[in-house]
Coordinates of C-alpha atoms in Angstrom, one line a residue:
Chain A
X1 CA 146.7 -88.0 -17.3
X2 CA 143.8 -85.6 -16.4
X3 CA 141.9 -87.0 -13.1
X4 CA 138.7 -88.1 -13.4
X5 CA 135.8 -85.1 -11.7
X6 CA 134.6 -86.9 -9.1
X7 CA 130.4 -86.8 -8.6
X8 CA 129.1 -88.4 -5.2
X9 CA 127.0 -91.2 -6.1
X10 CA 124.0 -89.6 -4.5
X11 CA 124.6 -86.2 -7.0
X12 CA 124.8 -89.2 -9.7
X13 CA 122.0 -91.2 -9.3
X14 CA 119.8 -88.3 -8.6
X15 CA 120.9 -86.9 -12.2
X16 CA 119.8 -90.4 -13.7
X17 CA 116.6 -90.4 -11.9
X18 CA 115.6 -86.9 -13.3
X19 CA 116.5 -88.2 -16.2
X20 CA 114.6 -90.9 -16.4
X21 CA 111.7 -89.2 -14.7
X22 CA 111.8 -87.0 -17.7
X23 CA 111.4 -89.5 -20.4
X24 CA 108.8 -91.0 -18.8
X25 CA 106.8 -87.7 -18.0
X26 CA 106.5 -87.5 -22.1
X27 CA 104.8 -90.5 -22.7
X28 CA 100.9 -91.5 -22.4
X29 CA 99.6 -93.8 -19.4
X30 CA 98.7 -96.7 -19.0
X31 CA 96.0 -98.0 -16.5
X32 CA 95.8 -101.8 -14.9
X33 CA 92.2 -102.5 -13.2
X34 CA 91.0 -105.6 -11.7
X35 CA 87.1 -106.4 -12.7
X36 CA 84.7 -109.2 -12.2
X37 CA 86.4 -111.7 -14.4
X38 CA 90.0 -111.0 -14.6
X39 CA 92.6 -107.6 -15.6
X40 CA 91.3 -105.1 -17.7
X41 CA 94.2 -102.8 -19.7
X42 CA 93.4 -99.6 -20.9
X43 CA 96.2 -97.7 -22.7
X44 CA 95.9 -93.8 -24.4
X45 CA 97.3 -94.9 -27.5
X46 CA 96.4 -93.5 -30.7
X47 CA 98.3 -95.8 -32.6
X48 CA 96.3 -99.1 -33.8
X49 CA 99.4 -101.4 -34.6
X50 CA 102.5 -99.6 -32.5
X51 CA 101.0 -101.6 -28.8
X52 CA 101.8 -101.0 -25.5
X53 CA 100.0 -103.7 -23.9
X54 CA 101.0 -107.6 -25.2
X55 CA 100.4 -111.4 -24.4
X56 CA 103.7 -112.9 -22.6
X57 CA 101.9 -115.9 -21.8
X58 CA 98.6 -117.8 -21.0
X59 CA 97.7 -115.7 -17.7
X60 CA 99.9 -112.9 -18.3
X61 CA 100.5 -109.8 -19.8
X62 CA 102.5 -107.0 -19.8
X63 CA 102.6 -103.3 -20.4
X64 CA 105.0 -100.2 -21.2
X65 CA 105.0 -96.5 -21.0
X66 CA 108.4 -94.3 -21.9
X67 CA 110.5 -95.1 -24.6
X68 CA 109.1 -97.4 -27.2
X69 CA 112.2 -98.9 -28.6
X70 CA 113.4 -99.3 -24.6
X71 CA 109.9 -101.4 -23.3
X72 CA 109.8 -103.0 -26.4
X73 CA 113.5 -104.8 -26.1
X74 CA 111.9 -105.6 -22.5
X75 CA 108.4 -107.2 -23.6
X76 CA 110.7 -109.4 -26.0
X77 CA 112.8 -110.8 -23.3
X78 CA 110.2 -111.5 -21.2
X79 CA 108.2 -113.4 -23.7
X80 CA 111.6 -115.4 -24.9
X81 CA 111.6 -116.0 -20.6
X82 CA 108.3 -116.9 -20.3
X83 CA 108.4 -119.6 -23.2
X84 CA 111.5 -120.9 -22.4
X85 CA 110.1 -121.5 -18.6
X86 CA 107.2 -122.8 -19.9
X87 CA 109.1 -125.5 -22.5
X88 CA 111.6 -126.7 -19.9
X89 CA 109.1 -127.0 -17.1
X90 CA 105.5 -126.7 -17.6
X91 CA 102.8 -124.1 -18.5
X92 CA 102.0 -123.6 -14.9
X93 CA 104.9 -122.8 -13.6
X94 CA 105.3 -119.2 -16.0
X95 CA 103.9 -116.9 -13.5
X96 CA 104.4 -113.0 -13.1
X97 CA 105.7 -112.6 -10.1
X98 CA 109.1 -114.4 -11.4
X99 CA 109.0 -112.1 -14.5
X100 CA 108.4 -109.2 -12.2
X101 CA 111.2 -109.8 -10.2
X102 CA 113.3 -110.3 -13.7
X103 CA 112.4 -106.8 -14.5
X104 CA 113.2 -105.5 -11.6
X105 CA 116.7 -106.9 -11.6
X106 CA 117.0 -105.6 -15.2
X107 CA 116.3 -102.3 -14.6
X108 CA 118.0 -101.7 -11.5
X109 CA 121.1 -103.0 -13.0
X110 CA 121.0 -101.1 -15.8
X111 CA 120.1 -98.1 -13.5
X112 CA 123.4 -97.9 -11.4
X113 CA 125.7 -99.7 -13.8
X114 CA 124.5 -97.6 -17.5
X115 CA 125.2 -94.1 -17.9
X116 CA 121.5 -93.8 -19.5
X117 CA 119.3 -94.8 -17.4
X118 CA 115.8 -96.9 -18.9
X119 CA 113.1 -94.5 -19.3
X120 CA 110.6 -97.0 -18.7
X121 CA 107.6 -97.7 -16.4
X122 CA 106.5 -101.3 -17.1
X123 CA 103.2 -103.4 -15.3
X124 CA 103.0 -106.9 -15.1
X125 CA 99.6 -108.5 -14.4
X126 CA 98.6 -112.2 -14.1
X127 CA 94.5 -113.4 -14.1
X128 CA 94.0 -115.5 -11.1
X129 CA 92.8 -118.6 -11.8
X130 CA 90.9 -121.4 -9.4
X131 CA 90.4 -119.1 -6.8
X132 CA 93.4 -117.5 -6.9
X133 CA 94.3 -113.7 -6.6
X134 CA 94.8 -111.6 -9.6
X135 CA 98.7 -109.9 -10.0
X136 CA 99.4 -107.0 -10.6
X137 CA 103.4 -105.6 -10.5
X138 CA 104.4 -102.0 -11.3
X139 CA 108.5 -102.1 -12.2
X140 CA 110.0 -98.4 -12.5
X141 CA 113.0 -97.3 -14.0
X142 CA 115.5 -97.6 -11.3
X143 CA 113.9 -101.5 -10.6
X144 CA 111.9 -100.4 -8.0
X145 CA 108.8 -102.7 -7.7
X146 CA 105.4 -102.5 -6.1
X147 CA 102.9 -105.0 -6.1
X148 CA 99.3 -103.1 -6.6
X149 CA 95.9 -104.4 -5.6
X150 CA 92.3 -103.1 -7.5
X151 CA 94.5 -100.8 -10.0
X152 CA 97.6 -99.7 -11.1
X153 CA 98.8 -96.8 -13.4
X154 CA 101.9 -96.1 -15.2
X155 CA 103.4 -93.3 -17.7
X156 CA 103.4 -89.5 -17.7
X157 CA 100.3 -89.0 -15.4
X158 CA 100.4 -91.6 -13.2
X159 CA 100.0 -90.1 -9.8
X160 CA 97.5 -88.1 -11.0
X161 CA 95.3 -91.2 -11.6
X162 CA 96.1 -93.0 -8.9
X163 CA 94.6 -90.2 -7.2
X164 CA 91.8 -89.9 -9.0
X165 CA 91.4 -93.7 -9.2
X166 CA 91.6 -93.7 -5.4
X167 CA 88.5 -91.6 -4.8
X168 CA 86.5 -93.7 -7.4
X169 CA 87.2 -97.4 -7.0
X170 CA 85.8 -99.3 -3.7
X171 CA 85.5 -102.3 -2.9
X172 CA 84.4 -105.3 -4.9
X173 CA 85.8 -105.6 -8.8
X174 CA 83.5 -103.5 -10.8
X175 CA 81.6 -105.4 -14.0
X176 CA 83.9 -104.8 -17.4
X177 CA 81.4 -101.9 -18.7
X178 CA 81.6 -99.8 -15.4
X179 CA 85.5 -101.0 -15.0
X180 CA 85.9 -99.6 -18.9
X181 CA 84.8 -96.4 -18.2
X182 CA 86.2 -95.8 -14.9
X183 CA 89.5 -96.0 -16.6
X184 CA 88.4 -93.9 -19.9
X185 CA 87.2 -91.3 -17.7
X186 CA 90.6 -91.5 -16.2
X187 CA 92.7 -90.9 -18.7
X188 CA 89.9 -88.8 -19.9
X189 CA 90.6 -86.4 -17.1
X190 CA 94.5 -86.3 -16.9
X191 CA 94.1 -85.3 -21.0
X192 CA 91.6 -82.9 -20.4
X193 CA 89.9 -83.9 -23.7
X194 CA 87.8 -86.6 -24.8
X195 CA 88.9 -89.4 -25.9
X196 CA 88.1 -91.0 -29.2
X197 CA 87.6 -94.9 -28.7
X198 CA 90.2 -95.4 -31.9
X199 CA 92.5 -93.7 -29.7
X200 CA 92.6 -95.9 -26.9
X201 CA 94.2 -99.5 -26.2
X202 CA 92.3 -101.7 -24.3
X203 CA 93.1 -105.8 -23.7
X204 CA 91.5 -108.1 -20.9
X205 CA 92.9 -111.1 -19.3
X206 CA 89.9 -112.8 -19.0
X207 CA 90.1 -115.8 -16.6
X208 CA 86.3 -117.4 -18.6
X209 CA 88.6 -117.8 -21.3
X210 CA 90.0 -121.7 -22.6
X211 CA 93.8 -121.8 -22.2
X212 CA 95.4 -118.2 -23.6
X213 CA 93.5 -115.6 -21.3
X214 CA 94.6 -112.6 -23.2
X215 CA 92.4 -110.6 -25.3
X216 CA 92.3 -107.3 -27.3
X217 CA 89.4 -105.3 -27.6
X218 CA 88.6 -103.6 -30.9
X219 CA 87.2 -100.0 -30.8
X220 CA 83.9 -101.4 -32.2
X221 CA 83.2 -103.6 -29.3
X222 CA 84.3 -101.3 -26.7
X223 CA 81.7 -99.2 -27.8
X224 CA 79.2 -101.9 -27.8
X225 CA 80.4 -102.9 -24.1
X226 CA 80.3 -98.6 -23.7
X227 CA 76.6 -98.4 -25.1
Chain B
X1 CA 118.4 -107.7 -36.8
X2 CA 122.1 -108.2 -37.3
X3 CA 122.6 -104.8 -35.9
X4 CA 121.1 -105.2 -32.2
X5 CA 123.4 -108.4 -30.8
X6 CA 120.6 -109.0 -27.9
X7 CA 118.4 -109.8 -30.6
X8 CA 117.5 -113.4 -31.4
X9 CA 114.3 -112.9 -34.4
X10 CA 110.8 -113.8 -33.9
X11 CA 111.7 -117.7 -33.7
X12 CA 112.2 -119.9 -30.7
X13 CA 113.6 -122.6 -31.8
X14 CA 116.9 -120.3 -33.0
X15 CA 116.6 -119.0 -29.4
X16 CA 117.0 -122.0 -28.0
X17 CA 119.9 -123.3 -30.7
X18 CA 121.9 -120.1 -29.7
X19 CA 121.3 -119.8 -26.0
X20 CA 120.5 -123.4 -24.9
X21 CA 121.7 -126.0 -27.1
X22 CA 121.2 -128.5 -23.8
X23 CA 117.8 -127.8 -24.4
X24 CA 117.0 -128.2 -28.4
X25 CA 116.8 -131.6 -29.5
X26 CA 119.5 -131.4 -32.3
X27 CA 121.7 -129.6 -30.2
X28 CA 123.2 -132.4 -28.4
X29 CA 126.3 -134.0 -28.8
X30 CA 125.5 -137.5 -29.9
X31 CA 128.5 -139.5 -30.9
X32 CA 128.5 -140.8 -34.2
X33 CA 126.9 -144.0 -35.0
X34 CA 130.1 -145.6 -36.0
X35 CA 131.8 -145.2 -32.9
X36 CA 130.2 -147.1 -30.9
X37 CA 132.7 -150.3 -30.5
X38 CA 129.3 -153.0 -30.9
X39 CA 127.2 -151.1 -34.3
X40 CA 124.3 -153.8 -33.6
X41 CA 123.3 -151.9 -30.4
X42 CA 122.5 -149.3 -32.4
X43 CA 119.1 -149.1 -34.1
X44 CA 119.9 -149.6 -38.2
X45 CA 118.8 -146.6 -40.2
X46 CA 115.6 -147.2 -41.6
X47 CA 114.6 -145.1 -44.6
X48 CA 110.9 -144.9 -42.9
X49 CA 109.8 -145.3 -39.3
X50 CA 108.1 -148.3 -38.6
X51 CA 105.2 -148.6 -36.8
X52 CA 102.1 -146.1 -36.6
X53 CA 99.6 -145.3 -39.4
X54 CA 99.3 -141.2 -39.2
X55 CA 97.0 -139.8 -42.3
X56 CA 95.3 -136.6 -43.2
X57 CA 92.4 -136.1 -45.8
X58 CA 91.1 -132.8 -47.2
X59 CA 86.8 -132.1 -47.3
X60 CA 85.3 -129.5 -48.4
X61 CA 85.7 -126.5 -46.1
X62 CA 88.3 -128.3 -44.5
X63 CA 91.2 -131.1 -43.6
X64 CA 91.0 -133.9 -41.3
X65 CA 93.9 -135.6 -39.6
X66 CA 94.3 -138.9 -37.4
X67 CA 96.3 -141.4 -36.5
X68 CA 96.3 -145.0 -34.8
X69 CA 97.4 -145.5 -30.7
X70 CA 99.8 -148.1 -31.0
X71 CA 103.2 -147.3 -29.7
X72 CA 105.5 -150.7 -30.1
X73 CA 109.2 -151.8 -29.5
X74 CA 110.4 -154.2 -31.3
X75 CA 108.0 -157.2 -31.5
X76 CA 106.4 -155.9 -28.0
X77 CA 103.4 -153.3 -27.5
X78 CA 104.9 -150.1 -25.9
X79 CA 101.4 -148.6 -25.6
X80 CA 98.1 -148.4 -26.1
X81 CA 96.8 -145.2 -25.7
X82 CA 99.5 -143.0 -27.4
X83 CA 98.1 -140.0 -29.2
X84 CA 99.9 -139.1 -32.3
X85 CA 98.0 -136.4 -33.6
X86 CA 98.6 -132.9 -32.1
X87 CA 97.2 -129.5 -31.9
X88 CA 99.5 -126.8 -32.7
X89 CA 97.4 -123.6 -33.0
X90 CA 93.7 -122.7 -33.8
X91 CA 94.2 -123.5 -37.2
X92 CA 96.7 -126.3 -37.8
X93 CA 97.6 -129.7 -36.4
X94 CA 100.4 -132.3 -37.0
X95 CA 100.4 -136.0 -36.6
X96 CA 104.0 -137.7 -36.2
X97 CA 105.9 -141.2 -37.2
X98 CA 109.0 -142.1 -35.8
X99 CA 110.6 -142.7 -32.6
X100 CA 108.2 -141.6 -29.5
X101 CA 110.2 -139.5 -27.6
X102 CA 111.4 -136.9 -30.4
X103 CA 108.4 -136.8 -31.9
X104 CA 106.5 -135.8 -29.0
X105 CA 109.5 -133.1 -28.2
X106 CA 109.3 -131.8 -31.6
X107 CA 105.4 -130.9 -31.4
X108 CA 105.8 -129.5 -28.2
X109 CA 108.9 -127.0 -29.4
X110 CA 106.8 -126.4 -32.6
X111 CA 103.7 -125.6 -30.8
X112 CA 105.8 -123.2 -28.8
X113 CA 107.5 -121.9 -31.5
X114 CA 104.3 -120.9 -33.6
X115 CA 102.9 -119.2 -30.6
X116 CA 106.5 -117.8 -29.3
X117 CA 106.1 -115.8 -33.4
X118 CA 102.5 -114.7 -32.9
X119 CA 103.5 -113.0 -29.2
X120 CA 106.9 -111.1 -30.6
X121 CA 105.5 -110.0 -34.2
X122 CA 101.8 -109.5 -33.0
X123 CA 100.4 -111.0 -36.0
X124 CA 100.3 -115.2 -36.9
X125 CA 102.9 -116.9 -39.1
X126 CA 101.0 -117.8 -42.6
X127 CA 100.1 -121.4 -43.5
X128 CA 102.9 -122.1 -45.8
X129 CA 105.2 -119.9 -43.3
X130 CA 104.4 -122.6 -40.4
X131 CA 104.4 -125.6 -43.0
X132 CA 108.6 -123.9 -44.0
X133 CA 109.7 -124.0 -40.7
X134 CA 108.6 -127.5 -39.6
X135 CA 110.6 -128.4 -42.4
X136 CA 113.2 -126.8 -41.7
X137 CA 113.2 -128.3 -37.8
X138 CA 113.6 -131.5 -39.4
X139 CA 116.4 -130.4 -41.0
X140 CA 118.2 -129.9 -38.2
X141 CA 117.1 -133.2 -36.8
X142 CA 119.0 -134.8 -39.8
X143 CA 122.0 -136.5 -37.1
X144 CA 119.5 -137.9 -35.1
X145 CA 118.4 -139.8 -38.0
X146 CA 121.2 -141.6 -38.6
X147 CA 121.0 -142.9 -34.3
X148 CA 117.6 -143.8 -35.6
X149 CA 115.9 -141.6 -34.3
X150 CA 113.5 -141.0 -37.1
X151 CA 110.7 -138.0 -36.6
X152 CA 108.6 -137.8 -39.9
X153 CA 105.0 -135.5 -39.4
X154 CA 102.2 -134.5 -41.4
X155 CA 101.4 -131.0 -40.9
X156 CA 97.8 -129.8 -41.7
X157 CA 97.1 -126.3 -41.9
X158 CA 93.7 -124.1 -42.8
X159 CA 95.2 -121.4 -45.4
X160 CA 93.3 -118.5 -44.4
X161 CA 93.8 -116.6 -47.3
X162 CA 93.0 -119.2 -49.9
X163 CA 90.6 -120.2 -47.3
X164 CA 91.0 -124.2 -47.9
X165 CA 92.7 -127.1 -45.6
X166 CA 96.1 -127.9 -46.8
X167 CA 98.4 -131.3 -46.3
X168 CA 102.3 -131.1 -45.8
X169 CA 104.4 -134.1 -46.1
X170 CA 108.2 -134.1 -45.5
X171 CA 111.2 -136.5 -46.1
X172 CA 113.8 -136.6 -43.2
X173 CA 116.1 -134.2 -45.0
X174 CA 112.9 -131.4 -44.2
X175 CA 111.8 -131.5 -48.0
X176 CA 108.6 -130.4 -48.0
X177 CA 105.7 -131.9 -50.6
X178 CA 102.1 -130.2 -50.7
X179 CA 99.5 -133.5 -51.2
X180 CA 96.5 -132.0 -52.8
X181 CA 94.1 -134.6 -52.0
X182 CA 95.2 -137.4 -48.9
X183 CA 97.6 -138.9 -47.7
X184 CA 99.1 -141.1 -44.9
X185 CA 102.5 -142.4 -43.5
X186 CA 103.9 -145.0 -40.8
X187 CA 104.5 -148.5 -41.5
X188 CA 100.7 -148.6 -42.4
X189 CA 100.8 -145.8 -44.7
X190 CA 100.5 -147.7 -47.7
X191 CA 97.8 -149.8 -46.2
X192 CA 96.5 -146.5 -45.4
X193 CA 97.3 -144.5 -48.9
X194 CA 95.3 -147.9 -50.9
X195 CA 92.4 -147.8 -48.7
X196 CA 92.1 -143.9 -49.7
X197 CA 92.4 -144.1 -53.0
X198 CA 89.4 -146.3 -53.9
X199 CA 86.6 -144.2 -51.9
X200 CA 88.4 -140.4 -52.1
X201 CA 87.0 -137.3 -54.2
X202 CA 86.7 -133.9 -54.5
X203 CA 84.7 -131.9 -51.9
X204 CA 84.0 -135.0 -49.5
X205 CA 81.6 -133.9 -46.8
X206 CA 82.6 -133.8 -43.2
X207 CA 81.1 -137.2 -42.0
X208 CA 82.4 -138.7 -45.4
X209 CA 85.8 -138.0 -44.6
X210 CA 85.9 -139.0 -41.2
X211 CA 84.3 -142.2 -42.4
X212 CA 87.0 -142.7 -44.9
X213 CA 89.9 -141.8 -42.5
X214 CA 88.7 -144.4 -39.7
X215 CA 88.4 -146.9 -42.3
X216 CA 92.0 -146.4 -43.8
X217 CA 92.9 -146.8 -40.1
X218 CA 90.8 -150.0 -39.7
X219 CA 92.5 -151.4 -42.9
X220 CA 95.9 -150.4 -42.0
X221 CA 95.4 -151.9 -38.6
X222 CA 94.8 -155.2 -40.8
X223 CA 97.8 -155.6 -42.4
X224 CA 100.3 -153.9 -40.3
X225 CA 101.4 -154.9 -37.0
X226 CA 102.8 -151.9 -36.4
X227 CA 99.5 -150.2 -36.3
X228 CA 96.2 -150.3 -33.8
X229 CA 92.5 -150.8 -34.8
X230 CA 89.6 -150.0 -32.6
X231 CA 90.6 -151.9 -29.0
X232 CA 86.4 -152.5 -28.8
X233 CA 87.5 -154.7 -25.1
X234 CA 89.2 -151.2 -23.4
X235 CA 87.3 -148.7 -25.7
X236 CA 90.3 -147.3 -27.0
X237 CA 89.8 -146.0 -30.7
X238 CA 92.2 -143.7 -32.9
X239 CA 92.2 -140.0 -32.4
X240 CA 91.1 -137.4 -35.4
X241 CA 90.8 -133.5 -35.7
X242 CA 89.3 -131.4 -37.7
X243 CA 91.0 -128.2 -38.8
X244 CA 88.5 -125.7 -40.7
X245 CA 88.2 -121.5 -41.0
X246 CA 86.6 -121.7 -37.2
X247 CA 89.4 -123.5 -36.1
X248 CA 90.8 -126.8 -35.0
X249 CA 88.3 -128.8 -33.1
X250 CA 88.6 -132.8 -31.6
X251 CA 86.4 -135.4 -32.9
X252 CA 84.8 -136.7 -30.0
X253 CA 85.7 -140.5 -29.1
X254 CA 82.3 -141.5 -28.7
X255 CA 81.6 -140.4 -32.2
X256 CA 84.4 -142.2 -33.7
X257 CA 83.0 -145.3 -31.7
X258 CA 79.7 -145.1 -33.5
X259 CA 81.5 -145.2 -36.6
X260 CA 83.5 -148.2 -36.1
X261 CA 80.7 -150.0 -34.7
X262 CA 78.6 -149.9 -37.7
X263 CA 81.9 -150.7 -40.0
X264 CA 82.7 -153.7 -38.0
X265 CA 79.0 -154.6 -37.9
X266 CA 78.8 -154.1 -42.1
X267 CA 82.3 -156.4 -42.4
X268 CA 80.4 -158.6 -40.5
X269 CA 77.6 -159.7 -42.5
X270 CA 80.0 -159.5 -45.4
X271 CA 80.2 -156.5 -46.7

């Protein structure tokens, strides 16, 4: 029987983090921002019916940037925990920092126990409601998890707009117009290019709303917000 | 798809079959109603549920649907202020007969599992897709019927694409009937049905309808004992909703009060 090679766990998960690092590097970003009246999502996506941000439940919602087929599997199994919770307990008690932690444990398992690591980055943000603070979770592919306050960014560019978010947001949550355009200038200036309206994703968790909170924004009335 | 094993479809209430049968009302173990040693504990299978008048009743633009507040055991009154009509999404609504606690279960899980579709697929089930799987979630209720556990619902739905209000009825098998017109079921249902039938036609207006529903309530609440009118001493009156293209909406209980109080005053001086 031939002996297994032996590689030292650091030499192995270093490999699957480059991988995964990788993956992600190819896809588009995604950008999470906190405005007057809830969690605005902004997504570079030039498809209009592939999504990468989505409704898990009243307050919530949830975004990926990688590998479709991968965040996609992930956004299902949340919603299927979130409704579950919800039909056993209560609406209420569905909140994001449970499904955050969920993910994490996902991923990190999958990370040291798969040979293919997830190449997914994933954001989980909940309106606050009564007085209560906004959520927002970032979930990376080894399970790590950060909990992010004003703005978060995921995908291919991310540091680069955290950065240039960093410089640019202060303070208080900006209205939805000047918190919209913050972000398209964002992405705007990772791409280098401008940015048709078609081309981008945008969704709001807006806490004014009855009951579900989650909303998507058509092109035409981001441009009328834009205007 | 059968291919991916960690997939379970687009519908909740399979989800909850597979993974927690604790959890779905039919998945339960119930012994059979023969083996219990003493059959007379057991409720006797009744081809209909007894008690409640629920009805629905289309108008022009739109379908209305309400129900009594009764809720009785046996010769007792169980409650007052039950609401038997239900929300289930923007645009459809379902009023139940039958045994309290399943009923209310079931509207909750189909609720859920309407909105559970829209989340996974991104776009809403259609109105006859809805109207297929309630049926087919009474189905699977079929054992409990014979504990007597009856849940029978109407299902109302605005069809967005025909762009009318549509009634459902079902038998406990999960047959499901289209009603083009009215109708109503519960131990007043007949009561209910009659009443309809001599003042219903094509293209009611909104008021019309609602005036016509209340009083198939009012005269179901006459003959049936199973069934509530208008309690005028605690100011509790029947529940309605109106389901049209901008959505589903409540009929506010002051508004339904007005109503009865000029029927009861009109029965009073004889007419």
């Amino acid at each position: 029987m031939p002996l297994p090679y032996y590689v030292s766990p650091e030499q192995m998960m270093q490999d699957k983090a480059e991988y995964a690092k990788k993956g992600i590097a190819k896809g588009r970003s995604i950008i999470a921002m906190e405005y007057e009246q809830g969690v605005l999502l902004v997504a570079d996506n030039p498809s209009a019916s592939l999504y990468k941000i989505s409704e898990i439940y009243d307050s919530i919602a949830f975004s990926g940037a990688g590998k479709y087929s991968e965040f996609e599997n992930l956004r299902k199994a949340g919603i299927r925990h979130a409704d579950l919770k919800g039909f056993m307990y209560s609406r209420e008690d569905v909140t994001a920092r449970s499904l955050a932690n969920g993910y994490s444990q996902t991923l990190g398992t999958i990370f040291s126990q798969e040979i293919k690591p997830l190449e997914v980055e994933i954001l989980v943000a909940q309106v606050g409601e009564e007085g209560r603070q906004n959520e927002m979770y970032r979930i990376s592919f080894d399970g790590s998890i950060f909990d992010e306050r004003g703005y978060a960014a995921i995908g291919g560019r991310s540091e680069a707009l955290q950065l240039f978010l960093k410089e640019r947001y202060k303070g208080e949550p900006p209205a939805l117009k000047a918190a919209l355009s913050l972000c398209t200038s964002a992405l705007e200036s990772i791409t280098n290019q401008k940015l048709p309206l078609e081309g981008i994703e945008i969704a709001v968790l807006d806490r004014t709303r009855p009951g579900r909170k989650f909303r998507r924004i058509p092109a035409s009335e981001s441009r009328q917000i834009l205007s | 798809m059968p291919s991916n094993p960690d997939d379970h479809g687009s519908s909740f209430f399979d989800y909850l079959m597979q993974q927690r049968p604790d959890l779905a009302p039919s998945g339960r173990a119930w012994p059979a109603a023969s083996s219990f040693p003493d059959d007379s504990r057991m409720a006797p299978l009744q081809p209909l549920p007894h008690g409640t008048t629920v009805l629905a009743i289309k108008y022009q633009g739109g379908v209305l649907i309400a129900g009594d507040r009764r809720a009785t055991e046996g010769y007792q009154i169980a409650g007052r202020r039950m609401d038997k009509v239900f929300k289930i999404d923007e645009h459809s609504a379902m009023a139940i007969a039958g045994a309290a606690g399943p009923c209310i279960e079931m509207a909750k899980l189909f609720q859920t599992e309407l909105e559970h579709y829209e989340k996974l697929e991104g776009v809403q089930l259609s109105c006859e897709g809805k109207a297929n799987k309630l049926g087919q979630m009474i189905k699977a209720n079929l054992p409990m019927v014979f504990q007597g556990l009856v849940v029978l619902p109407i299902y109302v739905g605005y069809d967005q694409k025909r762009g009318e209000g549509r009634i459902f009825k079902y038998d406990i098998t999960g047959g499901r009937y289209e009603e083009s017109d009215y109708h109503a079921i519960g131990s007043g249902g007949k009561d209910a049905r009659n009443s309809m039938r001599e003042h219903f036609r094509k293209d009611l207006s909104e008021a019309d309808a609602l005036r016509i529903a209340l009083v198939a309530l009012y005269n179901a609440a006459e003959e049936d004992v199973g069934t509530g009118g208008p309690d005028l001493v605690r100011g509790i009156y029947p529940t309605a909703k109106q389901v049209s293209a901008v959505g589903i909406k409540d009929v506010e209980e002051p508004h339904i009060a007005t109503v009865y109080a000029a029927l009861i005053d009109a029965r009073k001086r004889g007419n």
